[in-house]
Amino acid sequence: MNLAIWLQRTARLNPDRPALFVGTRMMADYRQFARRVRSIAGGLRAMEGIQPGAHVAIYAQNALAYLELLYGIWHAGAVAVPINAKLHAAEAAWIIENAEARLAFCDAKTIGELDRRLPAGACKLVAADDEQMDALHSGSEMDDPVERASADLAWLFYTSGTTGRPKGVMLTNGNLHAMAFSYFVDVDSVMPDDAALYAAPMSHGAGIYNIQHVMKGARHVVPESGAFDADEILDLAAELKNVHMFAAPTMVRRLVDAGKQRETKGEGIRTIVYGGGPMYLEDIIEAVEVFGSRFCQIYGQGESPMTITALPRHTIADRSHPRWRERLASVGTAQSCVEIRIAGEDGHALPAGETGEILVRGAPVMAGYWRNEEATAETLRGGWLWTGDMGTLDDDGYLTLKDRSKDVIISGGSNIYPREIEEVLLRFPGVREASVVGQDHPEWGEVVIAFIVIHADAEVDSEVLDAYCLDNIARFKRPKRYHFLDELPKNNYGKVLKTELRRVLEDRTGQ
Ligand code: AMP
């Protein structure tokens, strides 16, 4: 089934329901939204020659046109290739070529730069934010979405590429159906008067989450700024009410800081789904204290989008449970559409409590990497997706993430999980951010090095942190050195770049 059917169905049932907003301004109801999508699909086919299965890239800032293009591409039976707008034009060009996209929608301001990076005639570029789009709308509408099977591709999702070139994760219509259904079962409900607020890049999880909101006929809102601004979000939520958003942990942190400063409790926010990176225990405890029970967590990766585990709001808020803190530090339990296994190196299942690589299988797991058989064979093995994340399951099925397998530090033969040390450091008053990496050492193999960002008015030094660690963690786990930074290097999704920290380390120690 083509997932574009859901939009046309919702629009037939509820044509007058408000659909698309910029800030608090309504720009289209569902009738208009669905009509524009049919017209884009017609234009793609008739004017651009886009056939079912063709790849069409979108390299643009968050905007309502983004949603129209996604559905227009799907309606025409084509495959969307969303590219993070924060990537450099050279990186975007690499993705466009790798994906073999012959047509790409981009912002008018980036079109020249992108054009220069692409071989002549490789890909037609259309500005999604000016009159070039009008031409696309000038033909006749495509009435019904092109038939698509579950196994047909819908989204070619490029990984963030923190370890080399990004890979094109092939997501099918069926993968995205499973993601949407599991959301309703395992994460949260969606109500027709909800407002899905796109504060994180639509090329990623925030954009993928539009699907369940289209199914339910909810509102879709792009902030005026087109980006993440904590004050703007809080103002919008108060006006729009029933706001739903996906946020990386760093965004939650900034929202909570802004909320505290303004003495608001996040009024108007119904749900913040956080994920995509580690949420530290103290941060989520504070977030719930300040904003109340508005949080759910998901753990997923492009290869099983938004769908490995979920930690729903009632578990996050249930302080009466004897293992509440433990559960809050976990990423929850398996979503309904997947099985999870903690595996040893040979793939056999490890018992509860032991740490191994997290394997996943089920309906949302990708079909493979685009034109990359080697990486596909490495990642999809024995019927399982090997996530590269390490974790443990408890007896009740709660999964706790340790770290990416490559981030584990082995010192004197013992495995040290940076996350555990980071959690401890973050509890120290005055420490704002902490990230821990390993550094090669002739005697120990590796030693633990901590990068620390302190609050503006705080006075924290290596000595007090060392004394504090001696009181709180095993000696062998404590950092051997501290580096104080103004901020931690992060990628476009707010994830701390440990590769960058290792580089800083090399520069500072000349290794
Ligand atoms: P991406 O494919 O870019 O979405 O990155 C996925 C990776 O982000 C996962 O493999 C995890 O390492 C990390 N991640 C995703 N969700 C969470 C979460 N809830 N807590 C901690 N790490 C997460």
PDB file of C-alpha atoms and ligand atoms in Angstrom, residues 157-162 169 204-205 246 249 274-279 297-306 308-309 329-332 358 387-390 401-407 419 491 493 495, ligand 1:
ATOM      1  CA  PHE A 157      17.300   7.980   4.484  1.00  0.00           C
ATOM      2  CA  TYR A 158      20.935   9.049   4.648  1.00  0.00           C
ATOM      3  CA  THR A 159      22.648   8.268   7.952  1.00  0.00           C
ATOM      4  CA  SER A 160      24.356  11.160   9.690  1.00  0.00           C
ATOM      5  CA  GLY A 161      27.732   9.690   8.744  1.00  0.00           C
ATOM      6  CA  THR A 162      29.610  10.322  11.989  1.00  0.00           C
ATOM      7  CA  VAL A 169      19.051   3.395   4.290  1.00  0.00           C
ATOM      8  CA  HIS A 204      15.020  12.969  10.026  1.00  0.00           C
ATOM      9  CA  GLY A 205      12.746  11.569  12.753  1.00  0.00           C
ATOM     10  CA  PHE A 246      10.031  15.227  18.503  1.00  0.00           C
ATOM     11  CA  PRO A 249      17.797  15.464  24.347  1.00  0.00           C
ATOM     12  CA  TYR A 274      12.698  12.491  22.908  1.00  0.00           C
ATOM     13  CA  GLY A 275      15.349  10.209  21.479  1.00  0.00           C
ATOM     14  CA  GLY A 276      18.144  10.073  18.968  1.00  0.00           C
ATOM     15  CA  GLY A 277      20.831  10.345  21.649  1.00  0.00           C
ATOM     16  CA  PRO A 278      21.332   9.660  25.339  1.00  0.00           C
ATOM     17  CA  MET A 279      19.040  11.470  27.754  1.00  0.00           C
ATOM     18  CA  GLN A 297      11.111   8.319  24.871  1.00  0.00           C
ATOM     19  CA  ILE A 298      11.878   6.282  21.810  1.00  0.00           C
ATOM     20  CA  TYR A 299      15.039   4.544  20.760  1.00  0.00           C
ATOM     21  CA  GLY A 300      15.568   3.813  17.098  1.00  0.00           C
ATOM     22  CA  GLN A 301      18.007   4.331  14.277  1.00  0.00           C
ATOM     23  CA  GLY A 302      17.636   5.095  10.592  1.00  0.00           C
ATOM     24  CA  GLU A 303      17.861   1.362   9.936  1.00  0.00           C
ATOM     25  CA  SER A 304      14.770   0.722  12.109  1.00  0.00           C
ATOM     26  CA  PRO A 305      13.260   4.191  12.097  1.00  0.00           C
ATOM     27  CA  MET A 306      11.955   5.407  15.468  1.00  0.00           C
ATOM     28  CA  ILE A 308      13.261  -0.261  18.564  1.00  0.00           C
ATOM     29  CA  THR A 309      11.971   0.556  22.046  1.00  0.00           C
ATOM     30  CA  ALA A 329      17.561   5.530  32.757  1.00  0.00           C
ATOM     31  CA  SER A 330      16.540   2.843  30.256  1.00  0.00           C
ATOM     32  CA  VAL A 331      15.133   3.357  26.765  1.00  0.00           C
ATOM     33  CA  GLY A 332      12.029   1.305  27.599  1.00  0.00           C
ATOM     34  CA  ILE A 358      21.538  -4.962  20.379  1.00  0.00           C
ATOM     35  CA  THR A 387      22.596  -1.936  15.512  1.00  0.00           C
ATOM     36  CA  GLY A 388      26.162  -1.283  16.684  1.00  0.00           C
ATOM     37  CA  ASP A 389      24.672  -0.201  20.014  1.00  0.00           C
ATOM     38  CA  MET A 390      25.532  -2.058  23.204  1.00  0.00           C
ATOM     39  CA  LEU A 401      21.829   1.372  26.367  1.00  0.00           C
ATOM     40  CA  LYS A 402      25.462   1.305  27.195  1.00  0.00           C
ATOM     41  CA  ASP A 403      27.217   2.928  24.287  1.00  0.00           C
ATOM     42  CA  ARG A 404      27.978   2.462  20.642  1.00  0.00           C
ATOM     43  CA  SER A 405      30.230  -0.596  20.504  1.00  0.00           C
ATOM     44  CA  LYS A 406      33.020   1.573  19.121  1.00  0.00           C
ATOM     45  CA  ASP A 407      32.760   4.020  22.038  1.00  0.00           C
ATOM     46  CA  ARG A 419      27.686   6.832  29.541  1.00  0.00           C
ATOM     47  CA  ASN A 491      26.426  17.286  14.716  1.00  0.00           C
ATOM     48  CA  TYR A 493      21.049  16.597  15.081  1.00  0.00           C
ATOM     49  CA  LYS A 495      24.590  14.483  18.890  1.00  0.00           C
TER      50      LYS A 495
HETATM   51  P1  AMP B   1      20.357   7.838  13.618  1.00  0.00           P
HETATM   52  O1  AMP B   1      20.337   6.653  12.736  1.00  0.00           O
HETATM   53  O2  AMP B   1      21.148   8.976  13.082  1.00  0.00           O
HETATM   54  O3  AMP B   1      18.979   8.214  14.047  1.00  0.00           O
HETATM   55  O4  AMP B   1      21.156   7.436  14.961  1.00  0.00           O
HETATM   56  C1  AMP B   1      20.728   6.351  15.711  1.00  0.00           C
HETATM   57  C2  AMP B   1      21.577   6.164  16.928  1.00  0.00           C
HETATM   58  O5  AMP B   1      21.301   7.183  17.906  1.00  0.00           O
HETATM   59  C3  AMP B   1      21.268   4.860  17.634  1.00  0.00           C
HETATM   60  O6  AMP B   1      21.924   3.757  17.051  1.00  0.00           O
HETATM   61  C4  AMP B   1      21.727   5.155  19.045  1.00  0.00           C
HETATM   62  O7  AMP B   1      23.128   5.017  19.162  1.00  0.00           O
HETATM   63  C5  AMP B   1      21.364   6.623  19.225  1.00  0.00           C
HETATM   64  N1  AMP B   1      20.043   6.742  19.870  1.00  0.00           N
HETATM   65  C6  AMP B   1      18.834   6.769  19.287  1.00  0.00           C
HETATM   66  N2  AMP B   1      17.847   6.884  20.194  1.00  0.00           N
HETATM   67  C7  AMP B   1      18.450   6.916  21.401  1.00  0.00           C
HETATM   68  C8  AMP B   1      17.987   7.014  22.753  1.00  0.00           C
HETATM   69  N3  AMP B   1      16.697   7.114  23.054  1.00  0.00           N
HETATM   70  N4  AMP B   1      18.919   7.019  23.733  1.00  0.00           N
HETATM   71  C9  AMP B   1      20.239   6.941  23.451  1.00  0.00           C
HETATM   72  N5  AMP B   1      20.742   6.846  22.217  1.00  0.00           N
HETATM   73  C10 AMP B   1      19.866   6.831  21.191  1.00  0.00           C
END
